Coordinates of C-alpha atoms in Angstrom, one line a residue:
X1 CA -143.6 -70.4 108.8
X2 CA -143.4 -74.0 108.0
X3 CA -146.4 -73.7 105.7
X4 CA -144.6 -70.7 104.3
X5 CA -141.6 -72.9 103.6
X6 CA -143.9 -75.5 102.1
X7 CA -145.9 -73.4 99.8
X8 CA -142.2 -72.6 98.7
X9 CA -141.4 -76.0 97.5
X10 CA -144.8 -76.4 96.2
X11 CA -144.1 -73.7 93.7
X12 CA -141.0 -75.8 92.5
X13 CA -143.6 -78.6 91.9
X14 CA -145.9 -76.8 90.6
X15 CA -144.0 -76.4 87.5
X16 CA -143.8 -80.6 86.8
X17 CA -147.7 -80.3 86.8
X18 CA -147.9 -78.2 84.5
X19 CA -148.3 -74.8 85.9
X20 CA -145.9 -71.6 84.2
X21 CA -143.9 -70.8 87.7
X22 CA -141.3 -68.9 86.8
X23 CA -138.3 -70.3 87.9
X24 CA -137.0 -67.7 90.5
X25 CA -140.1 -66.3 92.7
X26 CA -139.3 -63.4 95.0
X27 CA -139.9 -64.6 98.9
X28 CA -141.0 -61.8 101.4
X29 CA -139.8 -62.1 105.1
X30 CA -141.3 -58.8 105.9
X31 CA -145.2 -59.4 104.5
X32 CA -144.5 -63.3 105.9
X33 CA -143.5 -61.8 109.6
X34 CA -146.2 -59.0 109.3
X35 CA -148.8 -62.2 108.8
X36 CA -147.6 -64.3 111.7
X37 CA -147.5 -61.5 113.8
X38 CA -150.9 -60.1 113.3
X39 CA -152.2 -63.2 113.7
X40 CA -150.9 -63.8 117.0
X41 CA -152.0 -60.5 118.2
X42 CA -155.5 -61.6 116.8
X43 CA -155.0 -64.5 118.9
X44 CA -154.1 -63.0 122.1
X45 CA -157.1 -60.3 121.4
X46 CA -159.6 -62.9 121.2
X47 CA -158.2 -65.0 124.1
X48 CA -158.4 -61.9 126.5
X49 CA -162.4 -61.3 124.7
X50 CA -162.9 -64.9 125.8
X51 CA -161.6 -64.7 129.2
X52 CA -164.1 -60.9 129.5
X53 CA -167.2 -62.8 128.4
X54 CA -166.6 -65.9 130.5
X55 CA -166.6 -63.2 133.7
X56 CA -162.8 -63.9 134.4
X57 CA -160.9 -61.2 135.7
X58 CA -157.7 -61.0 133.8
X59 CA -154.8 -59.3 135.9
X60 CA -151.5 -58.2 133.6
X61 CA -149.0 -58.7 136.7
X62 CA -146.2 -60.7 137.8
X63 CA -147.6 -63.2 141.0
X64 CA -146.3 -64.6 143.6
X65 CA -147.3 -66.3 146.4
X66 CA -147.6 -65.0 149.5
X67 CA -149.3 -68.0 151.1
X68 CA -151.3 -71.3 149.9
X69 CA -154.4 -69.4 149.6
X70 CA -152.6 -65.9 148.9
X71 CA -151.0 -64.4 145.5
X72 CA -149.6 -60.7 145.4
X73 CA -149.2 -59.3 141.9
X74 CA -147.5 -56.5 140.7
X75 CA -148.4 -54.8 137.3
X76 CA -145.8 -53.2 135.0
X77 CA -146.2 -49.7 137.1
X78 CA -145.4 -51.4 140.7
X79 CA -148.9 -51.3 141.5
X80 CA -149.6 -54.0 144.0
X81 CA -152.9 -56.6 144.3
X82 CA -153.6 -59.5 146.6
X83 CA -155.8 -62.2 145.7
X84 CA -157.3 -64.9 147.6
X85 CA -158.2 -68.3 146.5
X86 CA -159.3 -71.6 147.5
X87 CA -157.6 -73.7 145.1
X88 CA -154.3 -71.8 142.9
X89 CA -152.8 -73.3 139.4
X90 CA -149.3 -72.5 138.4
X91 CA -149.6 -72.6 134.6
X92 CA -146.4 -70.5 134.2
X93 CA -145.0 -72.7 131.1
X94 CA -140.9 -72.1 130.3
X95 CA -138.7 -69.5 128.8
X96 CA -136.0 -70.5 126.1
X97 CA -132.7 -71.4 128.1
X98 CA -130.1 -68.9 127.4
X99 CA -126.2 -70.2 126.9
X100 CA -125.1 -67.7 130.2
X101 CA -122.0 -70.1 129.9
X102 CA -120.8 -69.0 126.3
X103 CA -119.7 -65.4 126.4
X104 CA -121.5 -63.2 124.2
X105 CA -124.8 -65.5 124.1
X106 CA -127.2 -63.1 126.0
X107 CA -126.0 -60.3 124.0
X108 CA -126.1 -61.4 120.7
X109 CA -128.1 -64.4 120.3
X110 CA -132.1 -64.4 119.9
X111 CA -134.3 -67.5 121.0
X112 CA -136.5 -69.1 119.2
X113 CA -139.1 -67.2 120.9
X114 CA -137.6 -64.1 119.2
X115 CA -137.6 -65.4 115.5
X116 CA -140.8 -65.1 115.1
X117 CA -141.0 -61.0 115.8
X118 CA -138.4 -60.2 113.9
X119 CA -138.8 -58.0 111.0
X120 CA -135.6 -58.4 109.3
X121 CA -134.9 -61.3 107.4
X122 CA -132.3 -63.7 109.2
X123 CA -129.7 -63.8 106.9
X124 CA -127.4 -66.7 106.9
X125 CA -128.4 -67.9 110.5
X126 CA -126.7 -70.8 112.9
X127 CA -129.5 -72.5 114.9
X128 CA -127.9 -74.0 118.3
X129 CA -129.7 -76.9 119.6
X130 CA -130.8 -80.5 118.5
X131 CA -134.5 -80.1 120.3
X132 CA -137.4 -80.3 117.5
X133 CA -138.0 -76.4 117.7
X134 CA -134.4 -76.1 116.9
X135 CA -135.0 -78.6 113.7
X136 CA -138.2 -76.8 113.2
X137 CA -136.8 -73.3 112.9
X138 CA -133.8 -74.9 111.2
X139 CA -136.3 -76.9 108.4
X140 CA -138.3 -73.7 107.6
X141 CA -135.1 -71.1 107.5
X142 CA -134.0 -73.4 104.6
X143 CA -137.0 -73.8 103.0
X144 CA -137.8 -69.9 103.1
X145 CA -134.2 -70.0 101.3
X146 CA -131.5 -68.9 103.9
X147 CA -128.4 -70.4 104.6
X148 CA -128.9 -72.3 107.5
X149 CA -126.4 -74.3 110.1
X150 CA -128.0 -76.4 112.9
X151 CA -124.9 -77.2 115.9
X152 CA -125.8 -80.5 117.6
X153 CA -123.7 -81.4 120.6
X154 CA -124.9 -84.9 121.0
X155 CA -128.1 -86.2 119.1
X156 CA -131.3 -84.8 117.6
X157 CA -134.8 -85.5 118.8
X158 CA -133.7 -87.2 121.9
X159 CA -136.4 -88.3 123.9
X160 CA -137.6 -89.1 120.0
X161 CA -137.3 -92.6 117.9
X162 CA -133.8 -92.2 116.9
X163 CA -134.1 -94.0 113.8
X164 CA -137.0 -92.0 112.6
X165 CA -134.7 -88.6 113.9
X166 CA -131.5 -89.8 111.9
X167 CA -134.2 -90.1 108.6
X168 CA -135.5 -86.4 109.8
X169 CA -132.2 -84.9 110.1
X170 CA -130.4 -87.1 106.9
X171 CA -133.4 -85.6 105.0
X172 CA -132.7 -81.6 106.2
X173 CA -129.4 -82.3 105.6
X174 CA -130.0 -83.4 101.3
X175 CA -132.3 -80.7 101.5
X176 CA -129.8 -78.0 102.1
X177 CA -129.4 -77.6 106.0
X178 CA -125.9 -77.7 107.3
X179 CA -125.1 -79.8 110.1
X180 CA -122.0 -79.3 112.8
X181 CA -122.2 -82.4 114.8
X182 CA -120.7 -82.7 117.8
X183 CA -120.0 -79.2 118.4
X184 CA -120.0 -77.3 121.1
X185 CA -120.0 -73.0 121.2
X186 CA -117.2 -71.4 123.3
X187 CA -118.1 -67.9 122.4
X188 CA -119.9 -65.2 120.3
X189 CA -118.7 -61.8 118.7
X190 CA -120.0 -59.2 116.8
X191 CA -118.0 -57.3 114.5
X192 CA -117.7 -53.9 112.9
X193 CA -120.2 -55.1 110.3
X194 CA -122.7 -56.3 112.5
X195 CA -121.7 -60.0 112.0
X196 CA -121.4 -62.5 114.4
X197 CA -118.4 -64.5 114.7
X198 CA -118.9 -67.9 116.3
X199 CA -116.6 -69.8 117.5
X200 CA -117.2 -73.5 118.6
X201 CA -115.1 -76.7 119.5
X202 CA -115.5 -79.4 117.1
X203 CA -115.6 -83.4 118.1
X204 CA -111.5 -83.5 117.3
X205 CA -111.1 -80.5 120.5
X206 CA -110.1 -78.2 117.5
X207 CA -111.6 -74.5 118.0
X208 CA -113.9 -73.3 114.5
X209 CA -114.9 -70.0 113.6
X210 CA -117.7 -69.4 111.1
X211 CA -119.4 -66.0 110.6
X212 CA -123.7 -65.5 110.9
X213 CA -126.3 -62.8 110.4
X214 CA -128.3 -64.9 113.4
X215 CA -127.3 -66.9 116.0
X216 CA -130.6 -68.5 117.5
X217 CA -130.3 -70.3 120.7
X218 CA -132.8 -73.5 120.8
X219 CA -131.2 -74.7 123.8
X220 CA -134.0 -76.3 125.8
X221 CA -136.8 -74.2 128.1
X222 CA -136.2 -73.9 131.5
X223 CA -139.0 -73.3 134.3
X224 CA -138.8 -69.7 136.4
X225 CA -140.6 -70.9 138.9
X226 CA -138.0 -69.7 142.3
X227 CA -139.7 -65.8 141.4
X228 CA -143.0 -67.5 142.2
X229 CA -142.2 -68.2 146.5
X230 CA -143.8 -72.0 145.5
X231 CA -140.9 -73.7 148.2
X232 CA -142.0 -71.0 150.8
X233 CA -145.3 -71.9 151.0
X234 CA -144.4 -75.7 150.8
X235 CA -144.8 -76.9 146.9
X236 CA -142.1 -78.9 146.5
X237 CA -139.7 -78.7 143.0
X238 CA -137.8 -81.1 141.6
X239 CA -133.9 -80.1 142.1
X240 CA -133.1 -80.4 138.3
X241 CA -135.8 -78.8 136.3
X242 CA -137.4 -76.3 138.9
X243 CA -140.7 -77.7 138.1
X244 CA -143.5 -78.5 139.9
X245 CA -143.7 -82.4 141.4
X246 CA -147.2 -83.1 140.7
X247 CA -149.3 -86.4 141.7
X248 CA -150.3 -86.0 145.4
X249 CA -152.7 -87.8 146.6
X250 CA -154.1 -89.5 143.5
X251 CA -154.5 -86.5 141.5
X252 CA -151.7 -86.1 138.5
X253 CA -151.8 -82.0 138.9
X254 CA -151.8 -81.7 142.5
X255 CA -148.9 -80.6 144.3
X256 CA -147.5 -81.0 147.7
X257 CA -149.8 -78.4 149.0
X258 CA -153.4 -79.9 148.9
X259 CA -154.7 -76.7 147.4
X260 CA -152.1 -75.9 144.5
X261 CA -151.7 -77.5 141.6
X262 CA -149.8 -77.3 138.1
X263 CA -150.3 -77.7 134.6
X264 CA -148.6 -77.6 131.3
X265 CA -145.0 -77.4 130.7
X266 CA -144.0 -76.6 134.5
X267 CA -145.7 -80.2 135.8
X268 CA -142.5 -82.2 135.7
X269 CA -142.1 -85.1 134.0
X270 CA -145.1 -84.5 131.7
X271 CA -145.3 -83.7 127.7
X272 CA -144.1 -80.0 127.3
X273 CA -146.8 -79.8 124.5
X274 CA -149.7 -77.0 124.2
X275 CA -152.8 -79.2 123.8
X276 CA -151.3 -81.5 126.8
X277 CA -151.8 -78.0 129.0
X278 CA -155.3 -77.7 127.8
X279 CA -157.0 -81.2 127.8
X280 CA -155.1 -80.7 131.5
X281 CA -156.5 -77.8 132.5
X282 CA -160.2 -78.6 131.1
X283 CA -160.1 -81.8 133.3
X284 CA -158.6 -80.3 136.6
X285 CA -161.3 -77.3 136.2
X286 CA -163.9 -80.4 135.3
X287 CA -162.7 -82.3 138.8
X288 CA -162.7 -79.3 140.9
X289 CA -166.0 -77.8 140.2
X290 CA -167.6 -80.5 138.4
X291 CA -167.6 -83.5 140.5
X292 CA -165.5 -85.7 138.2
X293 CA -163.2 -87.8 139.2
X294 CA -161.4 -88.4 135.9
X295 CA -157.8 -87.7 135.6
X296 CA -155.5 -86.6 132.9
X297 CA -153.6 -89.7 131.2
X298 CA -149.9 -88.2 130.1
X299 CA -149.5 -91.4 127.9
X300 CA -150.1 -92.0 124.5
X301 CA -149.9 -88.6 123.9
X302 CA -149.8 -87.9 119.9
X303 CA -147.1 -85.4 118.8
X304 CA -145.5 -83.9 115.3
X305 CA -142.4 -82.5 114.6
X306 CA -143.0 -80.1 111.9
X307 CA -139.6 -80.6 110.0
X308 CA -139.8 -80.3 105.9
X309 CA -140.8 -84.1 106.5
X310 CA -143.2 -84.3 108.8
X311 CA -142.8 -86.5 111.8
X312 CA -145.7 -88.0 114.1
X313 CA -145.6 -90.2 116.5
X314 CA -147.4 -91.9 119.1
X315 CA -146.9 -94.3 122.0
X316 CA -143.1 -96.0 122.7
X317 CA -140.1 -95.3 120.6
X318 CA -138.4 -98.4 119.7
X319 CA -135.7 -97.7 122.1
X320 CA -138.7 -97.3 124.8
X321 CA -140.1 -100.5 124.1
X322 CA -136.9 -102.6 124.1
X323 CA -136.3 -101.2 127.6
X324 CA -139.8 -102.2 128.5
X325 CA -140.9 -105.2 126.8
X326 CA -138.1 -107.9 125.8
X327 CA -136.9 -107.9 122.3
X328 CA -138.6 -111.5 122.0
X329 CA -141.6 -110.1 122.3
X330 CA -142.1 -107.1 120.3
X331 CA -142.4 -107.5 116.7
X332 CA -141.5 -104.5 115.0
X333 CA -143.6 -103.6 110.8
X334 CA -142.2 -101.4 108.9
X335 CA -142.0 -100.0 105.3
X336 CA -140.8 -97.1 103.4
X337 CA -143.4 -95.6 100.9
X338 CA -143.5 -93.6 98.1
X339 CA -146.0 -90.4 98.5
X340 CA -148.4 -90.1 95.1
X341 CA -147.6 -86.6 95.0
X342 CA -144.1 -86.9 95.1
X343 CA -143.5 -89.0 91.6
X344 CA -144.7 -86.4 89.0
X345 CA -141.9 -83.8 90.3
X346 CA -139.7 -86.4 91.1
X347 CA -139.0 -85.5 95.0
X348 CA -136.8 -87.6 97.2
X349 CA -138.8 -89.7 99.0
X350 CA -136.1 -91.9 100.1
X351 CA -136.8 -91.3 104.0
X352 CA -140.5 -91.3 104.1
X353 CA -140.7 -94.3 106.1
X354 CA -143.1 -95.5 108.7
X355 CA -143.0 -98.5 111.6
X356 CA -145.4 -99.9 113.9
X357 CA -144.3 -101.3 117.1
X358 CA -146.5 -104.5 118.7
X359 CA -146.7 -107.1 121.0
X360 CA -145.3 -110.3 119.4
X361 CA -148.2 -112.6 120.0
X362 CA -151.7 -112.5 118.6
X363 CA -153.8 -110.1 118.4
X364 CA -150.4 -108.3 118.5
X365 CA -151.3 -105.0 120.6
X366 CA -149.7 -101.8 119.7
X367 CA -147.3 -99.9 121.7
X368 CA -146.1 -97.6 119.2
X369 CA -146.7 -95.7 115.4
X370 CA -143.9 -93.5 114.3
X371 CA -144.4 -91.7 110.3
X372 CA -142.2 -89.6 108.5
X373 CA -143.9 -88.2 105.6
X374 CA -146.4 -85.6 104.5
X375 CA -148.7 -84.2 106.4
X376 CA -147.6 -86.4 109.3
X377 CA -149.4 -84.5 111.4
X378 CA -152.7 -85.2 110.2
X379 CA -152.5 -88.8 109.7
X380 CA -151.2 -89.5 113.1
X381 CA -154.1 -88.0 114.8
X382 CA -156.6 -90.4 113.8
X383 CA -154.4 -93.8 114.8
X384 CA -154.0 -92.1 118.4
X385 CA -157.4 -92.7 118.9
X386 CA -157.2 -96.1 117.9
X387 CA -154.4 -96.8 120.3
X388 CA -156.0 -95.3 122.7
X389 CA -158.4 -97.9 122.3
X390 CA -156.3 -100.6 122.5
X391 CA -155.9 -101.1 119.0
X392 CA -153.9 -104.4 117.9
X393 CA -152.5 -105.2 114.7
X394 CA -154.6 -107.6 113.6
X395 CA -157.4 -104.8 113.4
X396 CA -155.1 -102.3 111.7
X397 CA -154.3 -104.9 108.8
X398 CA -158.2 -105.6 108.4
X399 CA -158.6 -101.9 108.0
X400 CA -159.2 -100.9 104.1
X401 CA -157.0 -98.1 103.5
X402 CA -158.0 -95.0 101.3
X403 CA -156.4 -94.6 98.5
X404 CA -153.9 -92.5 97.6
X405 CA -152.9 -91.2 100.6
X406 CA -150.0 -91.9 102.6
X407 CA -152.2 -92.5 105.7
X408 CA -152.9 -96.3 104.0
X409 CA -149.3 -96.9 103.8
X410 CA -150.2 -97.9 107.7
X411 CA -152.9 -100.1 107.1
X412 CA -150.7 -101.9 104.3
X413 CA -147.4 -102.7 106.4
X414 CA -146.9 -106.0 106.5
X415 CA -142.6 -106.8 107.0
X416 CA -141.3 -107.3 110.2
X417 CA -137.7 -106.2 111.1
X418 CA -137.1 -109.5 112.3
X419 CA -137.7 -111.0 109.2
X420 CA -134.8 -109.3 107.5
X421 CA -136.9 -108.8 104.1
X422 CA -136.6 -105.5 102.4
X423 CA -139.2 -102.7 103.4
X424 CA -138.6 -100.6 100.7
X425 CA -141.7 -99.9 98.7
X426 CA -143.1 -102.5 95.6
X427 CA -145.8 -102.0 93.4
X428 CA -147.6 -103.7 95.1

């Protein structure tokens, strides 16, 4: 759906490079929806093809454990199966956190799990949360052309670089996505018309009312894990997030029971990203059948929100390295850039920015890359290796960048915040 959104605005530019778009082309949600979801389905085919021809059984039930080396599971018709093992893995994940609080939520609100079945368009749609689904969902919704609020208690991107999420979010916000900050919901109705009246407390205290097609909850996802029986057989949870408390004896994915572990989004404390689970669950599977000892390393961990303007990161946010490293000692590059294919339309590119974070002294060892630009994504993924590797910043200015991208824009950074000069980009 983001790619759907970007195709959209590409059409728009499309027309500066000389192609005959017509001004107005007519956008699909239906065929766009009908895509996604027959690709997922595809997906979920070949995954359950996979797990067949690898000779794993694959049991459509809800489990729970009846002791450490015991699961019961019960299918959709109440028929029962117990299981024994010698080593269990909770890989449950987490469910989008419903607003129980705010009367009418559960009834009328989808999640963001839902937005991607539906087969009506969204309508004007109000997006509650500041997580980066919630500015994900938010970003495409506009760009797919709907009129589209985002209500932000606090701050967006919080366990994010905050500077690089007020450039995200300032950017959204020129590019058509309302913003309520500060705002809170009190409750949600649905009237006569099938509309739903939201009503919300602003920072003042004054109650608001606004009316939506959608009201999507992206809220935070919360771990279901007191179903499962994990406290009565002795895997203890941390009292906040329900998740399991990993890192027994050595091992990062091993729980209080010597024979359970976790992976994924229900290991507390650890990423809540997809490829996170995997790399995970490869080198638990490696370690228990494989003889390795090598464990999974949680930092450093590469990551993009996909907002209109990309944004990748990897290693410490500024804040992150303030709180770990006095300010003496950090020296902080950064620049704002202008993307090649951005001048011939004439696109804003006023918060494509980028900043490297490093030890102050030589050879000035990373701790941090944070981009906001195009295909983010992408370019972050090669400069996680190199941090990974210890990379300093003597040997990212030696690196020749390729040109034009916006990936050399990091190999060409050369003001410091402390030096007060202007990062805005020159010529050369």
């Amino acid at each position: 759906m983001h790619q759907a959104a970007l195709l959209g605005h590409s059409l728009k530019d499309a027309q500066a490079y000389g192609w005959d778009v017509p001004e107005t082309v007519p956008f699909s949600w239906e065929n766009m929806s009908q895509a996604v979801q027959n690709h997922v389905r595809s997906l979920n085919f070949a995954h359950r093809v996979k797990l067949k021809d690898k000779h794993v059984d694959f049991f459509n039930a809800l489990g729970s454990l009846v002791d450490k080396n015991t699961v019961k599971a019960v299918d959709v018709k109440g028929k029962e199966r117990i299981l024994k093992a010698e080593n269990i893995v909770i890989a449950v994940g987490l469910r989008p956190h419903v607003l129980d609080e705010v009367p009418g939520a559960r009834e009328y609100a989808i999640t963001s799990d839902d937005i991607f079945w539906r087969h009506e368009p969204p309508g004007k749609t109000l997006v509650i949360g500041a997580s980066y689904i919630a500015l994900e969902c938010g970003g495409f919704l506009t760009g797919l052309g709907f009129d589209t609020t985002i209500m932000v208690r606090s701050r967006c991107l919080r366990s994010f670089d905050q500077e690089m999420a007020e450039l995200v979010t300032d950017h959204m916000a020129s590019s058509g996505t309302r913003f309520l900050w500060h705002c809170q919901p009190q409750r949600i109705d649905k009237g006569s018309d099938g509309r739903l009246l939201v009503s919300f407390v602003d920072r003042k205290g004054e109650v608001m009312q606004d009316e939506f097609n959608t009201v999507m909850l992206a809220t935070g996802r919360k771990a279901e894990t007191k179903g499962l029986n994990l406290e009565g057989v002795g895997v203890k949870l941390n009292a906040e997030t329900n998740k399991v408390v990993g890192g027994h004896d050595g091992d990062n994915e091993r729980s209080s029971v010597p024979n359970i572990y976790a992976i994924g989004d229900v290991l507390h404390g650890q990423p809540e990203l997809t490829p996170v689970a995997i790399k995970a669950g490869k080198m638990l599977a490696h370690r228990l059948f494989g003889k390795s000892k090598l464990q999974m390393e949680y930092n450093k961990v590469a990551t993009t929100v996909f907002t209109p303007l990309e944004y990748g990161c990897v290693g410490l946010a500024e804040e992150d390295a303030l709180i770990k490293y006095d300010e003496d000692s950090l020296e902080i590059y950064h620049a704002f850039y202008k993307p090649l294919e951005f001048t011939v339309p004439e696109r804003d590119y006023s918060r494509c920015y980028l900043k490297v974070i490093c030890h102050r002294d030589k050879p000035q060892k990373i701790f941090g890359i944070h981009l906001i630009g195009p295909n983010a994504g992408e370019v972050i993924q090669g400069f996680a290796v190199a941090l990974r590797c210890g990379a300093s910043f003597d040997q990212l200015a030696s690196t020749v960048g390729i040109h034009p991208t916006c990936a050399e824009e990091l190999v060409r950074v050369h003001i410091t915040k402390r030096s007060g000069l202007d990062p805005t980009a020159t010529g050369c």
